[in-house]
């Protein structure tokens, strides 16, 4: 400040509001960590945002951020909360009830979002909201009091804070000390809440589960199915590297001892299975490549794994599907739904309720305790994770989660090929067309003729195939494109289309510099 200029209270008030908002978040996290049915108010609000975000924005987020879209959204919610808190602090410096009411209103929004979450109990959400609002308002009052100039009377909660120009000097050390203490307490609360929430996780339970031997095992990968080329995507993607795209901001932690699977809807004999009962049913193994509809040409939102589970036809036959039931709709514990044609579930492909992935119980991030896997369909219409119900419906009666958001009702996976490696010795990659298989892969260099690549041995028609093409390039820049032909004889189109509404198409093309 210039000499003689009255000191300004606004920066102190803004910091007070920002710290008050942090205190609210910290206490909310601590309480939800303590309460058995609690769930982070920030995460609950984020889920509301995800459910109502425009389709174009969702596609942009996935394309730009991939699996980091969820942490990015949570970080933005925290930042916006802080900005709102700072604004409310400035208002509270003049009329404290206004700032206090604003903080309480923010807590109410979080509680409402949490109650709307099917995984959250109302008692835990309300308790978190009340205590968080109280902590925020108390923190704001204490900090505004600490920001008063020395010699000024303390403000009553219903009276405005005096301007420092009225006399006295703000004790910055005292104010910063109180603010730092509040920030530390808020951080400790948030960290403690996360630790307490971690105790609810089921990783130890999952690791203790022994997967039963399937009634039908998948054969070992044949000789020649895996190419030893550095940088090439492996035939089986490890569970920790497998792509994850879903609507859950925080991975649902489902205790299998409290879980059940309901088969209902247009069936003659609805029934419910416990986890133990599902695991006791005859199971199959199958190698299946999955892909996200948001996978752009050349993208990595695809992966191959060995899945094990109960055949979906066995469950549907037990229930007795009624005439007119055209859609199998999976329902998740977090409210997500995905539907696909009933005839697809019964046409002989290895559709299953999967319980294992690459020889171990499903990881929590990929749907533990059970999920649906359907070869040949994009995940948005089939891959319901954290499955809680299978409902037989009609397409005209019920839409899956993504259909009202502009995606096609039917989601067969398009034939795709990708370049993973382009060195001075070899060009290599993977190609997939689940249920149809890959018959041929061709590579074009610098607009020359298409040259047929060598294919690795196929696992099955439901999985991708690795491929390679030796080359001896001249130094300089080269343009490389790839296309695949599926088992029906249809060659991948060169027409470039967006991922919406039913998956991207086009030839993956890259530029490389050879020195």
Short mmCIF file of C-alpha atoms in Angstrom, two decimals:
data_model
loop_
_atom_site.label_atom_id
_atom_site.label_comp_id
_atom_site.label_asym_id
_atom_site.label_seq_id
_atom_site.Cartn_x
_atom_site.Cartn_y
_atom_site.Cartn_z
CA UNK A 1 0.00 0.00 0.00
CA UNK A 2 1.14 3.54 -0.71
CA UNK A 3 1.91 5.79 2.30
CA UNK A 4 -1.25 7.26 3.76
CA UNK A 5 -3.53 4.84 1.88
CA UNK A 6 -6.02 3.06 4.18
CA UNK A 7 -5.31 -0.62 4.63
CA UNK A 8 -7.56 -2.97 2.65
CA UNK A 9 -9.45 -5.75 4.41
CA UNK A 10 -10.56 -7.58 1.24
CA UNK A 11 -7.44 -9.79 0.79
CA UNK A 12 -7.72 -10.99 4.38
CA UNK A 13 -11.42 -11.68 3.96
CA UNK A 14 -10.81 -13.61 0.73
CA UNK A 15 -8.15 -15.76 2.40
CA UNK A 16 -10.52 -16.32 5.35
CA UNK A 17 -13.23 -17.55 2.97
CA UNK A 18 -10.82 -19.76 1.06
CA UNK A 19 -9.57 -21.39 4.25
CA UNK A 20 -13.15 -21.79 5.52
CA UNK A 21 -14.03 -23.67 2.32
CA UNK A 22 -10.96 -25.88 2.82
CA UNK A 23 -12.10 -26.60 6.38
CA UNK A 24 -15.51 -27.61 5.08
CA UNK A 25 -14.00 -30.05 2.62
CA UNK A 26 -11.61 -31.49 5.20
CA UNK A 27 -14.33 -32.11 7.79
CA UNK A 28 -16.66 -33.55 5.13
CA UNK A 29 -13.98 -36.04 4.06
CA UNK A 30 -13.26 -37.00 7.67
CA UNK A 31 -16.93 -37.59 8.50
CA UNK A 32 -17.61 -39.60 5.35
CA UNK A 33 -14.56 -41.68 6.16
CA UNK A 34 -15.95 -42.40 9.62
CA UNK A 35 -19.51 -43.18 8.55
CA UNK A 36 -20.07 -46.67 7.15
CA UNK A 37 -22.36 -45.49 4.35
CA UNK A 38 -20.56 -42.20 3.82
CA UNK A 39 -19.28 -41.01 0.46
CA UNK A 40 -17.25 -37.92 -0.35
CA UNK A 41 -19.49 -34.93 -1.03
CA UNK A 42 -16.98 -33.77 -3.65
CA UNK A 43 -17.14 -37.11 -5.43
CA UNK A 44 -20.93 -37.16 -5.22
CA UNK A 45 -21.09 -33.69 -6.77
CA UNK A 46 -18.63 -34.80 -9.44
CA UNK A 47 -20.88 -37.73 -10.31
CA UNK A 48 -23.76 -35.31 -10.82
CA UNK A 49 -21.56 -33.26 -13.16
CA UNK A 50 -20.59 -36.39 -15.11
CA UNK A 51 -24.23 -37.40 -15.45
CA UNK A 52 -25.26 -34.02 -16.87
CA UNK A 53 -22.23 -32.98 -18.90
CA UNK A 54 -22.97 -32.48 -22.64
CA UNK A 55 -21.87 -35.35 -24.86
CA UNK A 56 -19.42 -33.21 -26.85
CA UNK A 57 -17.67 -32.12 -23.66
CA UNK A 58 -17.47 -35.71 -22.42
CA UNK A 59 -15.89 -36.81 -25.70
CA UNK A 60 -13.40 -33.94 -25.57
CA UNK A 61 -12.42 -34.79 -21.99
CA UNK A 62 -11.83 -38.46 -22.79
CA UNK A 63 -9.94 -37.63 -25.99
CA UNK A 64 -7.73 -35.05 -24.26
CA UNK A 65 -7.27 -36.52 -20.80
CA UNK A 66 -8.04 -40.23 -21.18
CA UNK A 67 -8.13 -41.88 -17.77
CA UNK A 68 -7.10 -38.60 -16.10
CA UNK A 69 -10.49 -37.02 -16.78
CA UNK A 70 -11.82 -37.96 -13.34
CA UNK A 71 -8.96 -36.51 -11.23
CA UNK A 72 -9.14 -33.40 -13.42
CA UNK A 73 -12.85 -32.99 -12.69
CA UNK A 74 -12.38 -33.46 -8.94
CA UNK A 75 -9.52 -30.92 -8.94
CA UNK A 76 -11.75 -28.43 -10.74
CA UNK A 77 -14.55 -28.91 -8.21
CA UNK A 78 -12.08 -28.25 -5.38
CA UNK A 79 -10.77 -25.12 -7.13
CA UNK A 80 -14.27 -23.77 -7.78
CA UNK A 81 -15.17 -24.45 -4.15
CA UNK A 82 -12.14 -22.43 -3.07
CA UNK A 83 -13.00 -19.52 -5.36
CA UNK A 84 -16.57 -19.48 -4.08
CA UNK A 85 -15.28 -19.58 -0.52
CA UNK A 86 -13.03 -16.58 -1.18
CA UNK A 87 -15.97 -14.62 -2.60
CA UNK A 88 -18.12 -15.53 0.38
CA UNK A 89 -15.32 -14.39 2.70
CA UNK A 90 -15.39 -10.94 1.11
CA UNK A 91 -19.17 -10.79 1.53
CA UNK A 92 -18.95 -11.99 5.13
CA UNK A 93 -16.52 -9.19 5.96
CA UNK A 94 -19.38 -6.78 5.45
CA UNK A 95 -22.38 -8.94 6.32
CA UNK A 96 -21.37 -12.11 8.11
CA UNK A 97 -24.77 -13.86 7.80
CA UNK A 98 -24.52 -13.68 4.01
CA UNK A 99 -21.17 -15.44 3.96
CA UNK A 100 -22.30 -18.01 6.52
CA UNK A 101 -25.46 -18.72 4.54
CA UNK A 102 -23.37 -19.18 1.40
CA UNK A 103 -21.15 -21.77 3.07
CA UNK A 104 -24.21 -23.56 4.39
CA UNK A 105 -25.70 -23.51 0.90
CA UNK A 106 -22.55 -25.11 -0.55
CA UNK A 107 -22.85 -27.88 2.04
CA UNK A 108 -26.50 -28.40 1.13
CA UNK A 109 -25.57 -28.82 -2.55
CA UNK A 110 -23.01 -31.47 -1.59
CA UNK A 111 -25.50 -33.30 0.63
CA UNK A 112 -28.16 -33.28 -2.07
CA UNK A 113 -25.68 -34.70 -4.60
CA UNK A 114 -24.57 -37.36 -2.13
CA UNK A 115 -28.13 -38.46 -1.31
CA UNK A 116 -28.80 -38.79 -5.04
CA UNK A 117 -25.90 -41.26 -5.26
CA UNK A 118 -27.28 -44.84 -5.03
CA UNK A 119 -24.17 -45.92 -3.10
CA UNK A 120 -24.66 -43.41 -0.29
CA UNK A 121 -26.87 -43.45 2.80
CA UNK A 122 -28.78 -40.29 3.74
CA UNK A 123 -27.63 -40.33 7.38
CA UNK A 124 -23.95 -40.19 6.49
CA UNK A 125 -24.48 -37.46 3.90
CA UNK A 126 -26.53 -35.25 6.23
CA UNK A 127 -24.06 -35.72 9.09
CA UNK A 128 -21.16 -34.77 6.83
CA UNK A 129 -23.01 -31.72 5.53
CA UNK A 130 -24.00 -30.38 8.95
CA UNK A 131 -20.57 -30.81 10.50
CA UNK A 132 -18.80 -29.48 7.41
CA UNK A 133 -21.00 -26.37 7.30
CA UNK A 134 -20.44 -25.79 11.02
CA UNK A 135 -16.69 -26.13 10.66
CA UNK A 136 -16.62 -23.75 7.69
CA UNK A 137 -18.72 -21.08 9.37
CA UNK A 138 -16.72 -21.29 12.60
CA UNK A 139 -13.44 -21.07 10.70
CA UNK A 140 -14.67 -18.05 8.77
CA UNK A 141 -15.73 -16.26 11.94
CA UNK A 142 -12.45 -16.95 13.73
CA UNK A 143 -10.34 -15.82 10.78
CA UNK A 144 -12.34 -12.64 10.22
CA UNK A 145 -11.92 -11.87 13.89
CA UNK A 146 -8.17 -12.45 13.59
CA UNK A 147 -8.14 -10.03 10.62
CA UNK A 148 -9.49 -7.14 12.71
CA UNK A 149 -7.10 -4.27 13.35
CA UNK A 150 -5.66 -4.19 16.85
CA UNK A 151 -7.70 -2.11 19.25
CA UNK A 152 -10.94 -2.68 17.35
CA UNK A 153 -13.84 -4.45 19.02
CA UNK A 154 -14.59 -8.04 17.98
CA UNK A 155 -17.49 -8.30 15.53
CA UNK A 156 -20.75 -9.94 16.43
CA UNK A 157 -21.82 -12.55 13.89
CA UNK A 158 -24.70 -10.28 12.80
CA UNK A 159 -22.62 -7.10 12.45
CA UNK A 160 -20.22 -6.01 9.70
CA UNK A 161 -16.46 -6.21 10.20
CA UNK A 162 -14.99 -2.73 10.69
CA UNK A 163 -12.70 -1.39 8.00
CA UNK A 164 -9.10 -1.17 9.14
CA UNK A 165 -9.16 2.51 8.14
CA UNK A 166 -11.27 3.10 11.22
CA UNK A 167 -8.18 2.65 13.34
CA UNK A 168 -5.56 0.06 14.23
CA UNK A 169 -3.35 -2.27 12.20
CA UNK A 170 -4.05 -5.87 11.24
CA UNK A 171 -1.68 -8.29 12.97
CA UNK A 172 -0.60 -10.27 9.92
CA UNK A 173 1.40 -12.78 11.93
CA UNK A 174 -1.61 -13.59 14.07
CA UNK A 175 -3.90 -13.88 11.07
CA UNK A 176 -1.51 -16.07 9.10
CA UNK A 177 -0.92 -18.27 12.15
CA UNK A 178 -4.62 -18.88 12.61
CA UNK A 179 -5.07 -19.48 8.86
CA UNK A 180 -2.17 -21.93 8.75
CA UNK A 181 -3.59 -23.82 11.71
CA UNK A 182 -6.96 -24.06 10.01
CA UNK A 183 -5.37 -25.27 6.77
CA UNK A 184 -3.39 -27.91 8.66
CA UNK A 185 -6.50 -29.15 10.45
CA UNK A 186 -8.43 -29.23 7.15
CA UNK A 187 -5.64 -31.16 5.42
CA UNK A 188 -5.37 -33.60 8.30
CA UNK A 189 -9.11 -34.15 8.19
CA UNK A 190 -9.09 -34.81 4.44
CA UNK A 191 -6.11 -37.15 4.72
CA UNK A 192 -7.63 -38.96 7.70
CA UNK A 193 -10.89 -39.32 5.85
CA UNK A 194 -9.13 -40.89 2.90
CA UNK A 195 -7.30 -43.31 5.19
CA UNK A 196 -10.53 -44.27 6.92
CA UNK A 197 -12.27 -44.72 3.57
CA UNK A 198 -9.41 -46.94 2.45
CA UNK A 199 -10.25 -49.32 5.28
CA UNK A 200 -13.57 -49.95 3.60
CA UNK A 201 -11.90 -51.11 0.43
CA UNK A 202 -12.11 -54.74 -0.48
CA UNK A 203 -8.64 -55.35 -1.89
CA UNK A 204 -7.71 -57.79 0.88
CA UNK A 205 -11.02 -59.62 0.41
CA UNK A 206 -10.49 -59.76 -3.34
CA UNK A 207 -6.98 -61.15 -3.03
CA UNK A 208 -8.19 -63.89 -0.69
CA UNK A 209 -10.71 -65.21 -3.25
CA UNK A 210 -9.82 -68.38 -5.10
CA UNK A 211 -11.18 -68.52 -8.61
CA UNK A 212 -12.74 -71.94 -9.35
CA UNK A 213 -11.49 -74.00 -12.23
CA UNK A 214 -13.74 -73.28 -15.21
CA UNK A 215 -15.81 -76.02 -16.80
CA UNK A 216 -14.41 -74.88 -20.16
CA UNK A 217 -10.88 -73.54 -20.21
CA UNK A 218 -9.39 -71.41 -22.92
CA UNK A 219 -6.49 -73.10 -24.74
CA UNK A 220 -2.98 -71.76 -24.18
CA UNK A 221 -1.83 -69.11 -26.61
CA UNK A 222 -0.51 -70.97 -29.67
CA UNK A 223 3.06 -70.70 -30.86
CA UNK A 224 3.51 -67.59 -32.94
CA UNK A 225 0.67 -65.66 -31.27
CA UNK A 226 3.10 -63.26 -29.60
CA UNK A 227 5.70 -61.26 -31.52
CA UNK A 228 8.93 -60.29 -29.76
CA UNK A 229 9.12 -56.70 -30.96
CA UNK A 230 10.06 -53.94 -28.47
CA UNK A 231 7.31 -51.38 -28.12
CA UNK A 232 4.59 -53.63 -29.48
CA UNK A 233 1.44 -53.88 -27.36
CA UNK A 234 1.42 -57.27 -25.57
CA UNK A 235 -1.01 -59.97 -26.59
CA UNK A 236 -2.59 -59.87 -23.12
CA UNK A 237 -2.67 -56.45 -21.49
CA UNK A 238 -1.81 -56.68 -17.77
CA UNK A 239 -4.68 -55.76 -15.47
CA UNK A 240 -2.86 -52.72 -14.14
CA UNK A 241 -2.34 -51.36 -17.68
CA UNK A 242 -5.78 -52.19 -19.06
CA UNK A 243 -7.66 -49.06 -20.11
CA UNK A 244 -10.41 -47.80 -17.83
CA UNK A 245 -13.26 -45.61 -19.06
CA UNK A 246 -16.45 -45.38 -16.98
CA UNK A 247 -18.63 -42.83 -15.20
CA UNK A 248 -17.43 -43.56 -11.64
CA UNK A 249 -15.21 -40.81 -10.19
CA UNK A 250 -14.17 -43.10 -7.35
CA UNK A 251 -14.00 -46.85 -7.93
CA UNK A 252 -16.94 -48.50 -6.12
CA UNK A 253 -15.80 -50.71 -3.24
CA UNK A 254 -18.27 -53.61 -3.22
CA UNK A 255 -18.07 -56.21 -0.47
CA UNK A 256 -18.99 -59.54 -2.12
CA UNK A 257 -20.45 -60.83 1.16
CA UNK A 258 -23.12 -58.11 0.93
CA UNK A 259 -23.52 -58.26 -2.85
CA UNK A 260 -26.12 -60.06 -4.92
CA UNK A 261 -27.04 -60.28 -8.59
CA UNK A 262 -30.70 -59.93 -9.52
CA UNK A 263 -32.08 -61.21 -12.83
CA UNK A 264 -35.45 -59.61 -13.45
CA UNK A 265 -37.72 -57.84 -15.89
CA UNK A 266 -39.48 -59.61 -18.76
CA UNK A 267 -38.70 -63.10 -17.46
CA UNK A 268 -40.83 -65.97 -16.17
CA UNK A 269 -38.66 -66.85 -13.18
CA UNK A 270 -36.81 -63.86 -11.70
CA UNK A 271 -34.12 -64.82 -9.21
CA UNK A 272 -31.26 -63.48 -7.12
CA UNK A 273 -27.78 -64.95 -6.67
CA UNK A 274 -25.27 -64.32 -3.92
CA UNK A 275 -21.60 -64.09 -4.83
CA UNK A 276 -21.01 -67.60 -3.51
CA UNK A 277 -23.89 -68.95 -5.59
CA UNK A 278 -22.63 -67.21 -8.72
CA UNK A 279 -19.11 -68.57 -8.17
CA UNK A 280 -20.51 -72.09 -7.74
CA UNK A 281 -22.11 -72.09 -11.21
CA UNK A 282 -20.25 -73.65 -14.18
CA UNK A 283 -17.89 -71.11 -15.71
CA UNK A 284 -16.02 -70.58 -18.97
CA UNK A 285 -12.77 -68.91 -19.98
CA UNK A 286 -12.48 -66.80 -23.13
CA UNK A 287 -9.96 -64.43 -24.67
CA UNK A 288 -11.79 -61.24 -25.63
CA UNK A 289 -10.62 -57.84 -26.89
CA UNK A 290 -12.66 -54.94 -25.52
CA UNK A 291 -12.78 -51.42 -26.91
CA UNK A 292 -14.28 -48.11 -25.87
CA UNK A 293 -16.46 -46.30 -28.37
CA UNK A 294 -14.48 -43.14 -27.54
CA UNK A 295 -11.31 -44.75 -28.91
CA UNK A 296 -10.05 -42.58 -31.75
CA UNK A 297 -8.29 -44.05 -34.75
CA UNK A 298 -4.89 -45.15 -33.48
CA UNK A 299 -6.00 -44.72 -29.86
CA UNK A 300 -5.21 -46.96 -26.91
CA UNK A 301 -8.69 -47.36 -25.38
CA UNK A 302 -8.69 -51.04 -26.30
CA UNK A 303 -7.25 -54.11 -24.62
CA UNK A 304 -7.16 -57.88 -24.73
CA UNK A 305 -7.55 -60.12 -21.68
CA UNK A 306 -8.48 -63.64 -20.65
CA UNK A 307 -11.86 -63.46 -18.94
CA UNK A 308 -13.63 -66.06 -16.81
CA UNK A 309 -17.26 -66.09 -15.75
CA UNK A 310 -20.72 -67.57 -15.91
CA UNK A 311 -22.15 -67.77 -19.45
CA UNK A 312 -24.88 -65.19 -19.85
CA UNK A 313 -27.16 -67.63 -21.73
CA UNK A 314 -27.21 -69.91 -18.67
CA UNK A 315 -28.57 -67.07 -16.52
CA UNK A 316 -31.13 -66.03 -19.12
CA UNK A 317 -32.32 -69.60 -19.67
CA UNK A 318 -32.75 -70.07 -15.93
CA UNK A 319 -34.87 -66.89 -15.80
CA UNK A 320 -36.95 -67.77 -18.84
CA UNK A 321 -36.85 -64.82 -21.25
CA UNK A 322 -40.32 -63.72 -22.35
CA UNK A 323 -41.29 -63.03 -25.94
CA UNK A 324 -40.75 -59.38 -26.74
CA UNK A 325 -37.78 -58.90 -24.41
CA UNK A 326 -35.46 -57.33 -26.98
CA UNK A 327 -32.84 -55.84 -24.66
CA UNK A 328 -30.52 -57.12 -21.94
CA UNK A 329 -29.90 -54.18 -19.61
CA UNK A 330 -27.07 -54.30 -17.09
CA UNK A 331 -27.41 -52.16 -13.97
CA UNK A 332 -24.42 -51.11 -11.88
CA UNK A 333 -24.25 -50.34 -8.18
CA UNK A 334 -23.40 -46.73 -9.11
CA UNK A 335 -26.50 -46.28 -11.28
CA UNK A 336 -24.86 -46.82 -14.68
CA UNK A 337 -26.83 -48.84 -17.25
CA UNK A 338 -25.94 -50.41 -20.59
CA UNK A 339 -28.20 -52.38 -22.92
CA UNK A 340 -27.69 -54.64 -25.93
CA UNK A 341 -29.90 -56.93 -28.04
CA UNK A 342 -31.10 -60.11 -26.35
CA UNK A 343 -30.31 -62.06 -29.50
CA UNK A 344 -26.64 -61.06 -29.15
CA UNK A 345 -26.51 -62.69 -25.72
CA UNK A 346 -27.90 -65.91 -27.19
CA UNK A 347 -26.18 -66.14 -30.60
CA UNK A 348 -23.31 -68.36 -29.46
CA UNK A 349 -20.62 -65.79 -28.67
CA UNK A 350 -18.92 -66.00 -25.25
CA UNK A 351 -21.06 -63.39 -23.48
CA UNK A 352 -20.61 -63.78 -19.74
CA UNK A 353 -20.94 -62.35 -16.28
CA UNK A 354 -17.21 -62.20 -15.65
CA UNK A 355 -15.68 -62.73 -12.21
CA UNK A 356 -12.00 -63.02 -13.19
CA UNK A 357 -9.54 -61.24 -15.47
CA UNK A 358 -6.21 -62.67 -16.56
CA UNK A 359 -6.32 -65.38 -13.94
CA UNK A 360 -7.26 -63.33 -10.89
CA UNK A 361 -10.49 -61.96 -9.38
CA UNK A 362 -11.66 -58.87 -11.20
CA UNK A 363 -9.72 -55.80 -10.03
CA UNK A 364 -11.96 -53.23 -8.35
CA UNK A 365 -11.25 -50.77 -11.18
CA UNK A 366 -12.58 -53.31 -13.71
CA UNK A 367 -15.81 -54.27 -12.00
CA UNK A 368 -15.27 -56.44 -8.92
CA UNK A 369 -17.15 -58.51 -7.93
CA UNK A 370 -18.82 -59.06 -11.33
CA UNK A 371 -19.23 -57.38 -14.70
CA UNK A 372 -20.63 -58.14 -18.13
CA UNK A 373 -18.33 -59.00 -21.03
CA UNK A 374 -19.79 -59.31 -24.55
CA UNK A 375 -17.43 -59.93 -27.49
CA UNK A 376 -17.96 -57.61 -30.44
CA UNK A 377 -19.75 -54.76 -28.65
CA UNK A 378 -18.36 -51.44 -27.48
CA UNK A 379 -18.33 -51.06 -23.72
CA UNK A 380 -20.93 -48.28 -23.59
CA UNK A 381 -23.68 -50.74 -24.58
CA UNK A 382 -22.43 -53.86 -22.82
CA UNK A 383 -19.60 -53.59 -20.30
CA UNK A 384 -21.51 -52.94 -17.07
CA UNK A 385 -19.01 -53.02 -14.20
CA UNK A 386 -19.91 -53.53 -10.53
CA UNK A 387 -22.98 -55.34 -11.80
CA UNK A 388 -25.99 -55.57 -9.49
CA UNK A 389 -28.85 -56.50 -11.84
CA UNK A 390 -29.60 -57.90 -15.28
CA UNK A 391 -32.97 -56.71 -16.52
CA UNK A 392 -34.76 -57.98 -19.60
CA UNK A 393 -36.53 -55.04 -21.25
CA UNK A 394 -37.59 -53.62 -24.60
CA UNK A 395 -35.42 -51.10 -26.44
CA UNK A 396 -38.39 -48.78 -26.84
CA UNK A 397 -39.00 -48.77 -23.08
CA UNK A 398 -35.56 -48.22 -21.55
CA UNK A 399 -32.39 -46.50 -22.79
CA UNK A 400 -28.95 -47.25 -21.43
CA UNK A 401 -26.95 -44.44 -19.80
CA UNK A 402 -25.22 -43.14 -22.94
CA UNK A 403 -28.10 -43.35 -25.43
CA UNK A 404 -29.87 -40.09 -24.43
CA UNK A 405 -26.45 -38.43 -24.58
CA UNK A 406 -26.22 -38.86 -28.34
CA UNK A 407 -24.72 -42.32 -28.84
CA UNK A 408 -26.18 -45.05 -31.05
CA UNK A 409 -28.36 -47.74 -29.47
CA UNK A 410 -26.39 -50.50 -31.16
CA UNK A 411 -22.62 -50.55 -30.71
CA UNK A 412 -20.82 -53.24 -32.76
CA UNK A 413 -17.05 -52.74 -32.68
CA UNK A 414 -15.67 -51.54 -36.00
CA UNK A 415 -12.61 -53.11 -37.61
CA UNK A 416 -9.55 -51.25 -36.35
CA UNK A 417 -5.78 -51.38 -36.82
CA UNK A 418 -3.04 -49.44 -35.10
CA UNK A 419 0.67 -48.74 -35.56
CA UNK A 420 2.63 -49.20 -32.32
CA UNK A 421 6.18 -49.35 -33.67
CA UNK A 422 7.87 -47.63 -36.60
CA UNK A 423 11.64 -48.08 -36.31
CA UNK A 424 14.37 -48.27 -38.90
CA UNK A 425 13.89 -52.05 -39.12
CA UNK A 426 10.19 -52.80 -38.62
CA UNK A 427 6.68 -51.44 -38.56
CA UNK A 428 4.34 -53.26 -36.18
CA UNK A 429 1.06 -52.98 -34.36
CA UNK A 430 -2.25 -54.66 -33.54
CA UNK A 431 -5.57 -55.06 -35.35
CA UNK A 432 -8.95 -56.20 -34.09
CA UNK A 433 -12.47 -57.00 -35.27
CA UNK A 434 -14.09 -59.01 -32.43
CA UNK A 435 -16.42 -61.86 -33.54
CA UNK A 436 -15.15 -61.49 -37.13
CA UNK A 437 -11.40 -61.88 -36.68
CA UNK A 438 -8.55 -60.34 -38.67
CA UNK A 439 -7.67 -61.92 -42.00
CA UNK A 440 -5.15 -59.43 -43.39
CA UNK A 441 -3.25 -56.27 -42.46
CA UNK A 442 -1.70 -53.97 -45.06
CA UNK A 443 0.72 -51.09 -44.71
CA UNK A 444 1.29 -48.19 -47.09
CA UNK A 445 4.46 -46.11 -46.99
CA UNK A 446 4.72 -42.65 -48.58
CA UNK A 447 1.58 -43.10 -50.68
CA UNK A 448 3.01 -46.19 -52.35
CA UNK A 449 1.23 -49.48 -52.91
CA UNK A 450 -0.36 -51.36 -50.03
CA UNK A 451 2.01 -54.07 -48.77
CA UNK A 452 0.73 -57.07 -46.83
CA UNK A 453 2.11 -57.41 -43.31
CA UNK A 454 2.85 -60.67 -41.52
CA UNK A 455 0.22 -61.63 -38.96
CA UNK A 456 0.88 -63.35 -35.65
CA UNK A 457 -1.10 -66.53 -35.06
CA UNK A 458 -4.69 -65.75 -34.04
CA UNK A 459 -5.97 -66.55 -30.56
CA UNK A 460 -9.56 -66.45 -31.75
CA UNK A 461 -11.90 -64.29 -33.81
CA UNK A 462 -12.73 -62.35 -30.61
CA UNK A 463 -9.19 -61.06 -30.06
CA UNK A 464 -6.75 -58.73 -31.68
CA UNK A 465 -3.76 -59.94 -33.70
CA UNK A 466 -0.27 -58.54 -33.68
CA UNK A 467 1.35 -57.83 -37.05
CA UNK A 468 4.66 -56.59 -38.48
CA UNK A 469 6.28 -55.48 -41.71
CA UNK A 470 10.08 -55.39 -42.14
CA UNK A 471 11.40 -52.32 -43.95
CA UNK A 472 14.68 -50.64 -44.79
CA UNK A 473 13.81 -46.94 -45.00
CA UNK A 474 15.86 -44.14 -46.44
CA UNK A 475 16.71 -41.27 -44.08
CA UNK A 476 14.11 -38.55 -43.83
CA UNK A 477 10.40 -38.20 -43.12
CA UNK A 478 7.98 -40.99 -44.02
CA UNK A 479 4.19 -41.23 -43.96
CA UNK A 480 2.89 -44.64 -42.84
CA UNK A 481 -0.72 -45.86 -42.92
CA UNK A 482 -2.32 -49.18 -41.96
CA UNK A 483 -5.59 -50.92 -42.75
CA UNK A 484 -7.08 -54.29 -41.82
CA UNK A 485 -9.45 -56.75 -43.46
CA UNK A 486 -11.72 -58.75 -41.19
CA UNK A 487 -12.72 -62.40 -41.44
CA UNK A 488 -15.76 -61.59 -43.55
CA UNK A 489 -13.57 -60.02 -46.25
CA UNK A 490 -14.54 -56.43 -45.44
CA UNK A 491 -11.60 -54.01 -45.52
CA UNK A 492 -11.34 -51.13 -43.09
CA UNK A 493 -12.69 -47.92 -44.62
CA UNK A 494 -10.47 -44.90 -45.22
CA UNK A 495 -13.34 -42.54 -44.41
CA UNK A 496 -12.49 -40.54 -41.30
CA UNK A 497 -15.37 -40.24 -38.86
CA UNK A 498 -15.69 -38.99 -35.29
CA UNK A 499 -16.12 -41.37 -32.37
CA UNK A 500 -19.76 -40.28 -32.02
CA UNK A 501 -22.27 -41.73 -32.43
CA UNK A 502 -21.02 -45.29 -33.01
CA UNK A 503 -17.21 -45.34 -33.09
CA UNK A 504 -14.42 -43.79 -35.15
CA UNK A 505 -13.31 -45.04 -38.55
CA UNK A 506 -10.37 -44.37 -40.85
CA UNK A 507 -6.80 -45.53 -41.41
CA UNK A 508 -4.27 -44.91 -38.66
CA UNK A 509 -1.59 -42.74 -40.25
CA UNK A 510 1.64 -41.48 -38.68
CA UNK A 511 4.71 -39.48 -39.71
CA UNK A 512 8.15 -40.70 -38.64
CA UNK A 513 11.60 -39.23 -39.01
CA UNK A 514 14.34 -41.73 -39.84
CA UNK A 515 17.91 -40.50 -39.28
#
